[in-house]
Amino acid sequence: MYMTVILLSGAVGLFSQPQTGKLAVQQLDTNSDGVISWSESKQLPRLMAQFKDLDVDNSGVISRAEFD
């Protein structure tokens, strides 16, 4: 329940809370490869909208470090 409330409040709140960010990455990372792909980001529209900005190294995925 707590994670659902945080996700609905928007991705920005997650970025400032590293432990919460770790949990969010684990939930969004549906194929368990350790990163969030573009298709996985679609689960959270605010994250998807910021995907290109968050993918600092232009790898096509958002790493845990980029998410935090």
mmCIF file of N, CA and C in Angstrom:
data_model
loop_
_atom_site.group_PDB
_atom_site.id
_atom_site.type_symbol
_atom_site.label_atom_id
_atom_site.label_comp_id
_atom_site.label_asym_id
_atom_site.label_seq_id
_atom_site.Cartn_x
_atom_site.Cartn_y
_atom_site.Cartn_z
ATOM 1 N N MET A 1 0.820 -1.190 0.000
ATOM 2 C CA MET A 1 0.000 0.000 0.000
ATOM 3 C C MET A 1 0.866 1.258 0.000
ATOM 4 N N TYR A 2 1.864 1.327 0.832
ATOM 5 C CA TYR A 2 2.734 2.495 0.906
ATOM 6 C C TYR A 2 3.386 2.789 -0.426
ATOM 7 N N MET A 3 3.904 1.768 -1.107
ATOM 8 C CA MET A 3 4.557 1.985 -2.398
ATOM 9 C C MET A 3 3.555 2.514 -3.410
ATOM 10 N N THR A 4 2.348 2.002 -3.413
ATOM 11 C CA THR A 4 1.335 2.470 -4.351
ATOM 12 C C THR A 4 1.068 3.958 -4.157
ATOM 13 N N VAL A 5 0.975 4.391 -2.940
ATOM 14 C CA VAL A 5 0.735 5.806 -2.653
ATOM 15 C C VAL A 5 1.885 6.651 -3.171
ATOM 16 N N ILE A 6 3.122 6.198 -2.971
ATOM 17 C CA ILE A 6 4.282 6.948 -3.448
ATOM 18 C C ILE A 6 4.291 7.019 -4.969
ATOM 19 N N LEU A 7 4.023 5.914 -5.630
ATOM 20 C CA LEU A 7 4.030 5.914 -7.088
ATOM 21 C C LEU A 7 2.955 6.841 -7.646
ATOM 22 N N LEU A 8 1.801 6.857 -7.031
ATOM 23 C CA LEU A 8 0.746 7.729 -7.503
ATOM 24 C C LEU A 8 1.042 9.199 -7.238
ATOM 25 N N SER A 9 1.901 9.471 -6.257
ATOM 26 C CA SER A 9 2.238 10.857 -5.966
ATOM 27 C C SER A 9 3.234 11.420 -6.966
ATOM 28 N N GLY A 10 3.831 10.566 -7.776
ATOM 29 C CA GLY A 10 4.724 11.012 -8.826
ATOM 30 C C GLY A 10 6.153 10.591 -8.612
ATOM 31 N N ALA A 11 6.870 10.489 -9.694
ATOM 32 C CA ALA A 11 8.245 10.004 -9.666
ATOM 33 C C ALA A 11 9.183 10.962 -8.948
ATOM 34 N N VAL A 12 8.923 12.240 -8.968
ATOM 35 C CA VAL A 12 9.840 13.199 -8.361
ATOM 36 C C VAL A 12 10.061 12.888 -6.890
ATOM 37 N N GLY A 13 9.032 12.517 -6.152
ATOM 38 C CA GLY A 13 9.162 12.157 -4.752
ATOM 39 C C GLY A 13 10.054 10.948 -4.555
ATOM 40 N N LEU A 14 10.073 10.053 -5.519
ATOM 41 C CA LEU A 14 10.897 8.856 -5.419
ATOM 42 C C LEU A 14 12.370 9.178 -5.571
ATOM 43 N N PHE A 15 12.697 10.153 -6.368
ATOM 44 C CA PHE A 15 14.101 10.451 -6.648
ATOM 45 C C PHE A 15 14.834 10.964 -5.415
ATOM 46 N N SER A 16 14.127 11.572 -4.509
ATOM 47 C CA SER A 16 14.779 12.130 -3.336
ATOM 48 C C SER A 16 14.878 11.139 -2.184
ATOM 49 N N GLN A 17 14.379 9.922 -2.367
ATOM 50 C CA GLN A 17 14.387 8.914 -1.314
ATOM 51 C C GLN A 17 15.043 7.641 -1.834
ATOM 52 N N PRO A 18 16.376 7.488 -1.685
ATOM 53 C CA PRO A 18 17.096 6.363 -2.269
ATOM 54 C C PRO A 18 16.535 4.993 -1.917
ATOM 55 N N GLN A 19 16.180 4.734 -0.669
ATOM 56 C CA GLN A 19 15.650 3.417 -0.323
ATOM 57 C C GLN A 19 14.335 3.164 -1.041
ATOM 58 N N THR A 20 13.472 4.167 -1.077
ATOM 59 C CA THR A 20 12.214 4.042 -1.785
ATOM 60 C C THR A 20 12.471 3.875 -3.274
ATOM 61 N N GLY A 21 13.456 4.585 -3.797
ATOM 62 C CA GLY A 21 13.814 4.452 -5.202
ATOM 63 C C GLY A 21 14.238 3.045 -5.539
ATOM 64 N N LYS A 22 14.980 2.401 -4.649
ATOM 65 C CA LYS A 22 15.406 1.016 -4.873
ATOM 66 C C LYS A 22 14.193 0.107 -4.992
ATOM 67 N N LEU A 23 13.226 0.286 -4.106
ATOM 68 C CA LEU A 23 12.018 -0.522 -4.162
ATOM 69 C C LEU A 23 11.226 -0.252 -5.435
ATOM 70 N N ALA A 24 11.162 1.011 -5.838
ATOM 71 C CA ALA A 24 10.429 1.363 -7.050
ATOM 72 C C ALA A 24 11.097 0.762 -8.277
ATOM 73 N N VAL A 25 12.417 0.805 -8.338
ATOM 74 C CA VAL A 25 13.127 0.202 -9.467
ATOM 75 C C VAL A 25 12.821 -1.287 -9.522
ATOM 76 N N GLN A 26 12.838 -1.952 -8.381
ATOM 77 C CA GLN A 26 12.545 -3.381 -8.355
ATOM 78 C C GLN A 26 11.131 -3.662 -8.849
ATOM 79 N N GLN A 27 10.175 -2.828 -8.509
ATOM 80 C CA GLN A 27 8.800 -3.037 -8.957
ATOM 81 C C GLN A 27 8.640 -2.738 -10.441
ATOM 82 N N LEU A 28 9.278 -1.691 -10.913
ATOM 83 C CA LEU A 28 9.144 -1.312 -12.318
ATOM 84 C C LEU A 28 9.953 -2.207 -13.244
ATOM 85 N N ASP A 29 11.014 -2.788 -12.747
ATOM 86 C CA ASP A 29 11.910 -3.640 -13.532
ATOM 87 C C ASP A 29 11.296 -5.034 -13.676
ATOM 88 N N THR A 30 10.334 -5.157 -14.576
ATOM 89 C CA THR A 30 9.560 -6.394 -14.691
ATOM 90 C C THR A 30 10.360 -7.585 -15.214
ATOM 91 N N ASN A 31 11.454 -7.347 -15.921
ATOM 92 C CA ASN A 31 12.262 -8.469 -16.410
ATOM 93 C C ASN A 31 13.494 -8.718 -15.538
ATOM 94 N N SER A 32 13.607 -8.002 -14.435
ATOM 95 C CA SER A 32 14.667 -8.191 -13.424
ATOM 96 C C SER A 32 16.083 -8.070 -13.977
ATOM 97 N N ASP A 33 16.294 -7.140 -14.908
ATOM 98 C CA ASP A 33 17.646 -6.941 -15.439
ATOM 99 C C ASP A 33 18.392 -5.817 -14.735
ATOM 100 N N GLY A 34 17.765 -5.203 -13.722
ATOM 101 C CA GLY A 34 18.441 -4.190 -12.922
ATOM 102 C C GLY A 34 18.287 -2.770 -13.421
ATOM 103 N N VAL A 35 17.580 -2.576 -14.515
ATOM 104 C CA VAL A 35 17.363 -1.243 -15.083
ATOM 105 C C VAL A 35 15.905 -1.111 -15.512
ATOM 106 N N ILE A 36 15.489 0.123 -15.764
ATOM 107 C CA ILE A 36 14.132 0.380 -16.248
ATOM 108 C C ILE A 36 14.213 0.751 -17.718
ATOM 109 N N SER A 37 13.597 -0.051 -18.540
ATOM 110 C CA SER A 37 13.565 0.224 -19.980
ATOM 111 C C SER A 37 12.428 1.188 -20.292
ATOM 112 N N TRP A 38 12.407 1.660 -21.533
ATOM 113 C CA TRP A 38 11.342 2.561 -21.980
ATOM 114 C C TRP A 38 9.983 1.891 -21.793
ATOM 115 N N SER A 39 9.867 0.638 -22.208
ATOM 116 C CA SER A 39 8.574 -0.044 -22.094
ATOM 117 C C SER A 39 8.181 -0.255 -20.632
ATOM 118 N N GLU A 40 9.143 -0.509 -19.758
ATOM 119 C CA GLU A 40 8.837 -0.655 -18.331
ATOM 120 C C GLU A 40 8.425 0.680 -17.717
ATOM 121 N N SER A 41 8.948 1.779 -18.221
ATOM 122 C CA SER A 41 8.611 3.090 -17.675
ATOM 123 C C SER A 41 7.157 3.467 -17.945
ATOM 124 N N LYS A 42 6.523 2.801 -18.892
ATOM 125 C CA LYS A 42 5.128 3.103 -19.225
ATOM 126 C C LYS A 42 4.184 2.810 -18.067
ATOM 127 N N GLN A 43 4.644 2.044 -17.082
ATOM 128 C CA GLN A 43 3.826 1.753 -15.898
ATOM 129 C C GLN A 43 3.600 3.006 -15.055
ATOM 130 N N LEU A 44 4.474 3.977 -15.207
ATOM 131 C CA LEU A 44 4.413 5.214 -14.429
ATOM 132 C C LEU A 44 4.539 6.387 -15.406
ATOM 133 N N PRO A 45 3.413 6.941 -15.848
ATOM 134 C CA PRO A 45 3.450 7.988 -16.873
ATOM 135 C C PRO A 45 4.392 9.152 -16.593
ATOM 136 N N ARG A 46 4.522 9.573 -15.345
ATOM 137 C CA ARG A 46 5.437 10.680 -15.042
ATOM 138 C C ARG A 46 6.883 10.278 -15.285
ATOM 139 N N LEU A 47 7.209 9.043 -14.974
ATOM 140 C CA LEU A 47 8.553 8.552 -15.243
ATOM 141 C C LEU A 47 8.791 8.485 -16.746
ATOM 142 N N MET A 48 7.826 7.974 -17.481
ATOM 143 C CA MET A 48 7.951 7.878 -18.929
ATOM 144 C C MET A 48 8.166 9.265 -19.542
ATOM 145 N N ALA A 49 7.452 10.265 -19.029
ATOM 146 C CA ALA A 49 7.579 11.629 -19.544
ATOM 147 C C ALA A 49 8.980 12.193 -19.311
ATOM 148 N N GLN A 50 9.669 11.727 -18.259
ATOM 149 C CA GLN A 50 10.997 12.229 -17.920
ATOM 150 C C GLN A 50 12.107 11.271 -18.350
ATOM 151 N N PHE A 51 11.756 10.217 -19.062
ATOM 152 C CA PHE A 51 12.707 9.146 -19.364
ATOM 153 C C PHE A 51 13.991 9.664 -20.012
ATOM 154 N N LYS A 52 13.867 10.454 -21.049
ATOM 155 C CA LYS A 52 15.067 10.931 -21.756
ATOM 156 C C LYS A 52 15.956 11.805 -20.874
ATOM 157 N N ASP A 53 15.357 12.590 -20.006
ATOM 158 C CA ASP A 53 16.135 13.428 -19.094
ATOM 159 C C ASP A 53 16.850 12.587 -18.038
ATOM 160 N N LEU A 54 16.193 11.532 -17.579
ATOM 161 C CA LEU A 54 16.774 10.680 -16.543
ATOM 162 C C LEU A 54 17.847 9.749 -17.090
ATOM 163 N N ASP A 55 17.735 9.380 -18.351
ATOM 164 C CA ASP A 55 18.733 8.507 -18.976
ATOM 165 C C ASP A 55 19.953 9.345 -19.359
ATOM 166 N N VAL A 56 20.687 9.744 -18.353
ATOM 167 C CA VAL A 56 21.793 10.692 -18.502
ATOM 168 C C VAL A 56 22.863 10.188 -19.463
ATOM 169 N N ASP A 57 23.156 8.890 -19.432
ATOM 170 C CA ASP A 57 24.208 8.345 -20.297
ATOM 171 C C ASP A 57 23.690 7.899 -21.664
ATOM 172 N N ASN A 58 22.422 8.175 -21.953
ATOM 173 C CA ASN A 58 21.796 7.830 -23.241
ATOM 174 C C ASN A 58 21.947 6.352 -23.597
ATOM 175 N N SER A 59 21.834 5.491 -22.587
ATOM 176 C CA SER A 59 21.963 4.049 -22.811
ATOM 177 C C SER A 59 20.655 3.409 -23.248
ATOM 178 N N GLY A 60 19.571 4.153 -23.166
ATOM 179 C CA GLY A 60 18.260 3.593 -23.526
ATOM 180 C C GLY A 60 17.559 2.953 -22.348
ATOM 181 N N VAL A 61 18.167 2.992 -21.182
ATOM 182 C CA VAL A 61 17.564 2.468 -19.956
ATOM 183 C C VAL A 61 17.902 3.421 -18.807
ATOM 184 N N ILE A 62 17.124 3.321 -17.736
ATOM 185 C CA ILE A 62 17.391 4.111 -16.539
ATOM 186 C C ILE A 62 17.957 3.169 -15.487
ATOM 187 N N SER A 63 19.188 3.422 -15.093
ATOM 188 C CA SER A 63 19.844 2.613 -14.067
ATOM 189 C C SER A 63 19.361 3.051 -12.693
ATOM 190 N N ARG A 64 19.693 2.272 -11.695
ATOM 191 C CA ARG A 64 19.338 2.640 -10.313
ATOM 192 C C ARG A 64 19.976 3.988 -9.964
ATOM 193 N N ALA A 65 21.224 4.183 -10.352
ATOM 194 C CA ALA A 65 21.911 5.449 -10.041
ATOM 195 C C ALA A 65 21.197 6.623 -10.705
ATOM 196 N N GLU A 66 20.781 6.457 -11.950
ATOM 197 C CA GLU A 66 20.061 7.535 -12.639
ATOM 198 C C GLU A 66 18.703 7.772 -11.992
ATOM 199 N N PHE A 67 18.044 6.710 -11.556
ATOM 200 C CA PHE A 67 16.732 6.828 -10.930
ATOM 201 C C PHE A 67 16.835 7.548 -9.593
ATOM 202 N N ASP A 68 17.868 7.238 -8.812
ATOM 203 C CA ASP A 68 18.040 7.894 -7.512
ATOM 204 C C ASP A 68 18.348 9.361 -7.698
#
